[in-house]
Amino acid sequence: MLPNEPLRLDFLPWEYKRTASDADRDRQAERQSRLGGSVRLAADVYVAESAAVYCDELTMGERSYIAAHAYVTGNIALGSDSTINPFSAVRGNVTIGDGVRIGAHTSLLAFNHGTAPGQPIFKQPHTALGITIGDDVWIGSNVTILDGVTVGPHTIIGAGAVVTKNVPANSVAAGNPARVLRSRTGSSMSGDLRTQLTAFAAKARSQVDDVLARCWDGERFVDRPDLGHEPAVRPWCDAIEIADLLVRRTPLGHTRDDLVRRLRHRQDPKTGLVAPGDLSDSGLDLPDDSKLSVLEGPAGYHVLCVGYALQLLGSNFEHPIDTTFTFAELDNLPWARRSWSAGSGIDHLGTAIARNLLDHDESGPLEALMGWLVTRVDPTTGAWGHQHPDDGWLQVVNGFYRLTRGTYAQFGLPLPYPEQAVATVLAHSNDRRMFTGDNYNSCNILDVIHPLWLARKQTTYGEQDGRRWAEEQLRAILPRWVDGAGFAFAPDGTDDRAIPGLQGTEMWLAIIWLLSDYLGLSDTLGYRPRGVHRPEPLVTVHTTRTPLV
């Protein structure tokens, strides 16, 4: 070797185990002896002579290497068969799994400066959350991964990417900032699920008229036939949603104008709410002491189902909805034990505000409502309400869905604590007692997948676990479609909710879309919800818009 000639093995260290001479091994042993800090090195590792390695702690698994001119500091754990290639920087608290390839000129920077005004950057305090790289990851050249990021196993990060958020397992991500482009699980998961979803959607579409006709008693839509239910508004709305979703028309035998007339006929001119009862021509006939409330009862839910049904029919509410409230009323909702009920009240109120904006261009108390929500959310759970020994996180998560559907999702606003919310929802999803028998129902599944789907607009935290759960639920529900009847609300239940009906069918069709979309498979269905469970905001609010109040 000529004087000052770079060592070949410094740039091609993967050759070390196979080609190193005795002299090369002696030289490498001497190089390793000069490493400072706490060092634990397995057999056949290689540390380039020209690499700047100044670690407090350094662990290297078998056949791993640090190549020429790499800059490595801090507490570094490098698994077996993993590589830090030439000119890369790996600094801070960094844990790297087995079989990882870190391309040349890549930086893993597990620390950051504060950015508060009024103080020079060099005097700002440091933060150090750490970086974790899973097994079997390929990180391309010129990638930058920032502090706090976890890259899931079996993932590829494209060259030049700037990774600022977690990347789920089995993903291909690229760009600045990096985003997931596709999944690497296509052959094992997507193939058979795509086939199942395509077949399911075709079957449901071909049977939609039978499903709806089964629940028409000759005068009105009922949720489930032969159960003697009182006349109600919701089955009409569910029928309209199902027909629109699958075949983009009104239920067979019903005209758009007649359905609009029936729906608008039930609205109370004074409160703007839709009264319970039948969609007949007999008038509202409300008793003098009747009190309709947007925060509770069926009249509140009718803001959702009737408002969206009218929108699907190309119409809207005739009268504005009364959205006046006090903070005391919101505080007094049953957050301590019945968060679902409390969250549904917020859903109704938020939807009423959105409807007034959309249908009547009326400003409303949106800023007051959102301000109240921000000050009441628990930053440790990202949710509202409290866990209870009897049912764990059930009420909290179900309330979270209803509350955020009618506010954050409906107005296109970011969740206040998305990672904490995902952690809470996933903790609930692991409580098996809440997803068996009567508890395996469309509400409980919807109330998990919608929050996971919504939070992923802001974070990939927990996505690997979320994807596993979503696939499990899809595989469970698709076979439970009953030919000519649709889905039951609780298909494994023990009461009459196990009988297929309109509510179960409408909800499960939307759930299947959300589960499929979370897995990147919704294109196979050929339908997209446009009603209560639509993925797009009803009204988009920008931070620079004119105040509503």
Short mmCIF file of N, CA, C and O in Angstrom, two decimals, residues 364-421:
data_model
loop_
_atom_site.label_atom_id
_atom_site.label_comp_id
_atom_site.label_asym_id
_atom_site.label_seq_id
_atom_site.Cartn_x
_atom_site.Cartn_y
_atom_site.Cartn_z
N GLY A 364 -71.96 30.91 13.56
CA GLY A 364 -72.36 30.24 14.79
C GLY A 364 -71.21 30.18 15.76
O GLY A 364 -70.11 30.66 15.48
N PRO A 365 -71.42 29.57 16.89
CA PRO A 365 -70.42 29.60 17.97
C PRO A 365 -69.33 28.53 17.81
O PRO A 365 -69.01 27.83 18.77
N LEU A 366 -68.76 28.40 16.62
CA LEU A 366 -67.76 27.36 16.42
C LEU A 366 -66.51 27.62 17.25
O LEU A 366 -65.97 26.70 17.88
N GLU A 367 -66.00 28.88 17.24
CA GLU A 367 -64.79 29.16 18.00
C GLU A 367 -65.00 28.91 19.49
O GLU A 367 -64.12 28.40 20.18
N ALA A 368 -66.19 29.24 20.00
CA ALA A 368 -66.46 28.99 21.41
C ALA A 368 -66.46 27.49 21.71
O ALA A 368 -65.90 27.04 22.71
N LEU A 369 -67.08 26.71 20.83
CA LEU A 369 -67.12 25.26 21.03
C LEU A 369 -65.72 24.66 20.95
O LEU A 369 -65.33 23.86 21.82
N MET A 370 -64.95 25.04 19.93
CA MET A 370 -63.61 24.47 19.78
C MET A 370 -62.69 24.91 20.91
O MET A 370 -61.85 24.13 21.39
N GLY A 371 -62.85 26.14 21.37
CA GLY A 371 -62.06 26.60 22.51
C GLY A 371 -62.36 25.80 23.76
O GLY A 371 -61.46 25.44 24.52
N TRP A 372 -63.64 25.50 23.98
CA TRP A 372 -64.01 24.68 25.13
C TRP A 372 -63.39 23.30 25.02
O TRP A 372 -62.87 22.77 26.00
N LEU A 373 -63.42 22.71 23.84
CA LEU A 373 -62.85 21.37 23.65
C LEU A 373 -61.35 21.37 23.92
O LEU A 373 -60.82 20.45 24.56
N VAL A 374 -60.64 22.37 23.43
CA VAL A 374 -59.19 22.42 23.61
C VAL A 374 -58.83 22.54 25.09
O VAL A 374 -57.86 21.94 25.55
N THR A 375 -59.63 23.27 25.84
CA THR A 375 -59.30 23.45 27.27
C THR A 375 -59.73 22.25 28.11
O THR A 375 -59.27 22.10 29.24
N ARG A 376 -60.58 21.38 27.57
CA ARG A 376 -61.05 20.24 28.35
C ARG A 376 -60.37 18.92 27.98
O ARG A 376 -60.50 17.93 28.70
N VAL A 377 -59.65 18.86 26.87
CA VAL A 377 -59.03 17.60 26.45
C VAL A 377 -57.93 17.21 27.42
O VAL A 377 -57.21 18.06 27.95
N ASP A 378 -57.79 15.91 27.68
CA ASP A 378 -56.73 15.39 28.54
C ASP A 378 -55.47 15.17 27.69
O ASP A 378 -55.47 14.32 26.81
N PRO A 379 -54.40 15.93 27.93
CA PRO A 379 -53.20 15.79 27.08
C PRO A 379 -52.51 14.44 27.22
O PRO A 379 -51.72 14.06 26.36
N THR A 380 -52.80 13.70 28.28
CA THR A 380 -52.16 12.38 28.44
C THR A 380 -52.88 11.30 27.64
O THR A 380 -52.27 10.27 27.32
N THR A 381 -54.16 11.49 27.34
CA THR A 381 -54.91 10.50 26.56
C THR A 381 -55.34 11.03 25.20
O THR A 381 -55.75 10.25 24.34
N GLY A 382 -55.27 12.35 25.00
CA GLY A 382 -55.75 12.95 23.75
C GLY A 382 -57.25 12.89 23.62
O GLY A 382 -57.79 13.11 22.52
N ALA A 383 -57.96 12.62 24.71
CA ALA A 383 -59.40 12.38 24.64
C ALA A 383 -60.12 13.13 25.75
O ALA A 383 -59.51 13.85 26.55
N TRP A 384 -61.44 12.91 25.82
CA TRP A 384 -62.29 13.52 26.82
C TRP A 384 -62.97 12.41 27.62
O TRP A 384 -63.35 11.38 27.06
N GLY A 385 -63.14 12.58 28.90
CA GLY A 385 -63.75 11.53 29.72
C GLY A 385 -62.69 10.70 30.43
O GLY A 385 -61.49 10.94 30.30
N HIS A 386 -63.14 9.67 31.17
CA HIS A 386 -62.25 8.91 32.02
C HIS A 386 -62.48 7.41 31.87
O HIS A 386 -63.61 6.95 31.67
N GLN A 387 -61.40 6.65 31.98
CA GLN A 387 -61.46 5.20 31.97
C GLN A 387 -62.23 4.71 33.19
O GLN A 387 -62.20 5.33 34.25
N HIS A 388 -62.92 3.55 33.05
CA HIS A 388 -63.68 2.99 34.16
C HIS A 388 -63.40 1.49 34.24
O HIS A 388 -63.30 0.82 33.21
N PRO A 389 -63.28 0.93 35.45
CA PRO A 389 -62.98 -0.51 35.56
C PRO A 389 -63.98 -1.41 34.88
O PRO A 389 -63.63 -2.50 34.40
N ASP A 390 -65.25 -1.00 34.81
CA ASP A 390 -66.27 -1.88 34.24
C ASP A 390 -66.11 -2.09 32.75
O ASP A 390 -66.36 -3.19 32.25
N ASP A 391 -65.73 -1.05 32.03
CA ASP A 391 -65.63 -1.19 30.58
C ASP A 391 -64.37 -0.55 30.00
O ASP A 391 -64.31 -0.25 28.81
N GLY A 392 -63.35 -0.36 30.82
CA GLY A 392 -62.07 0.12 30.32
C GLY A 392 -62.17 1.46 29.62
O GLY A 392 -62.73 2.42 30.15
N TRP A 393 -61.66 1.50 28.39
CA TRP A 393 -61.63 2.73 27.60
C TRP A 393 -62.84 2.85 26.68
O TRP A 393 -62.90 3.76 25.85
N LEU A 394 -63.82 1.94 26.79
CA LEU A 394 -64.92 1.91 25.83
C LEU A 394 -65.63 3.25 25.71
O LEU A 394 -65.78 3.79 24.61
N GLN A 395 -66.09 3.81 26.82
CA GLN A 395 -66.83 5.06 26.77
C GLN A 395 -65.96 6.20 26.26
O GLN A 395 -66.42 7.05 25.48
N VAL A 396 -64.71 6.22 26.68
CA VAL A 396 -63.81 7.30 26.26
C VAL A 396 -63.58 7.26 24.75
O VAL A 396 -63.67 8.28 24.06
N VAL A 397 -63.29 6.07 24.23
CA VAL A 397 -63.00 5.95 22.80
C VAL A 397 -64.25 6.19 21.96
O VAL A 397 -64.22 6.89 20.95
N ASN A 398 -65.38 5.61 22.39
CA ASN A 398 -66.61 5.83 21.64
C ASN A 398 -67.03 7.30 21.67
O ASN A 398 -67.51 7.85 20.67
N GLY A 399 -66.83 7.95 22.83
CA GLY A 399 -67.12 9.37 22.91
C GLY A 399 -66.16 10.20 22.06
O GLY A 399 -66.55 11.20 21.46
N PHE A 400 -64.89 9.76 22.01
CA PHE A 400 -63.91 10.45 21.18
C PHE A 400 -64.34 10.43 19.72
O PHE A 400 -64.25 11.45 19.01
N TYR A 401 -64.80 9.26 19.25
CA TYR A 401 -65.25 9.20 17.86
C TYR A 401 -66.38 10.17 17.60
O TYR A 401 -66.34 10.97 16.65
N ARG A 402 -67.42 10.13 18.43
CA ARG A 402 -68.57 10.99 18.16
C ARG A 402 -68.18 12.46 18.23
O ARG A 402 -68.58 13.27 17.37
N LEU A 403 -67.42 12.83 19.24
CA LEU A 403 -67.03 14.23 19.42
C LEU A 403 -66.20 14.73 18.25
O LEU A 403 -66.47 15.80 17.68
N THR A 404 -65.17 13.97 17.88
CA THR A 404 -64.26 14.43 16.82
C THR A 404 -64.90 14.35 15.45
O THR A 404 -64.57 15.14 14.56
N ARG A 405 -65.82 13.40 15.24
CA ARG A 405 -66.51 13.33 13.95
C ARG A 405 -67.27 14.61 13.67
O ARG A 405 -67.25 15.14 12.56
N GLY A 406 -67.96 15.13 14.70
CA GLY A 406 -68.79 16.31 14.51
C GLY A 406 -68.05 17.62 14.61
O GLY A 406 -68.63 18.68 14.33
N THR A 407 -66.77 17.59 15.00
CA THR A 407 -66.02 18.84 15.15
C THR A 407 -64.73 18.80 14.31
O THR A 407 -64.69 19.32 13.21
N TYR A 408 -63.70 18.16 14.82
CA TYR A 408 -62.40 18.18 14.14
C TYR A 408 -62.48 17.62 12.73
O TYR A 408 -61.96 18.22 11.77
N ALA A 409 -63.13 16.46 12.56
CA ALA A 409 -63.22 15.87 11.22
C ALA A 409 -64.15 16.69 10.33
O ALA A 409 -63.84 16.93 9.16
N GLN A 410 -65.27 17.12 10.86
CA GLN A 410 -66.27 17.79 10.04
C GLN A 410 -65.84 19.18 9.58
O GLN A 410 -66.30 19.66 8.55
N PHE A 411 -64.92 19.80 10.34
CA PHE A 411 -64.42 21.12 9.97
C PHE A 411 -62.99 21.07 9.42
O PHE A 411 -62.40 22.13 9.16
N GLY A 412 -62.42 19.89 9.27
CA GLY A 412 -61.08 19.76 8.72
C GLY A 412 -60.00 20.34 9.62
O GLY A 412 -59.00 20.88 9.13
N LEU A 413 -60.16 20.21 10.94
CA LEU A 413 -59.22 20.76 11.91
C LEU A 413 -58.35 19.66 12.49
O LEU A 413 -58.81 18.52 12.67
N PRO A 414 -57.08 19.95 12.84
CA PRO A 414 -56.19 18.91 13.39
C PRO A 414 -56.56 18.57 14.83
O PRO A 414 -56.98 19.43 15.61
N LEU A 415 -56.39 17.29 15.17
CA LEU A 415 -56.60 16.85 16.55
C LEU A 415 -55.55 17.49 17.46
O LEU A 415 -54.41 17.70 17.05
N PRO A 416 -55.90 17.78 18.72
CA PRO A 416 -54.93 18.45 19.60
C PRO A 416 -53.77 17.56 20.01
O PRO A 416 -52.64 18.03 20.12
N TYR A 417 -54.00 16.26 20.26
CA TYR A 417 -52.94 15.35 20.70
C TYR A 417 -53.09 14.02 19.95
O TYR A 417 -53.54 13.02 20.51
N PRO A 418 -52.72 13.98 18.66
CA PRO A 418 -53.01 12.78 17.86
C PRO A 418 -52.29 11.53 18.32
O PRO A 418 -52.88 10.44 18.34
N GLU A 419 -51.01 11.63 18.72
CA GLU A 419 -50.29 10.43 19.15
C GLU A 419 -50.90 9.85 20.42
O GLU A 419 -51.08 8.63 20.55
N GLN A 420 -51.22 10.71 21.37
CA GLN A 420 -51.81 10.23 22.62
C GLN A 420 -53.18 9.62 22.35
O GLN A 420 -53.56 8.61 22.98
N ALA A 421 -53.94 10.21 21.44
CA ALA A 421 -55.25 9.65 21.10
C ALA A 421 -55.11 8.27 20.48
O ALA A 421 -55.87 7.35 20.81
#
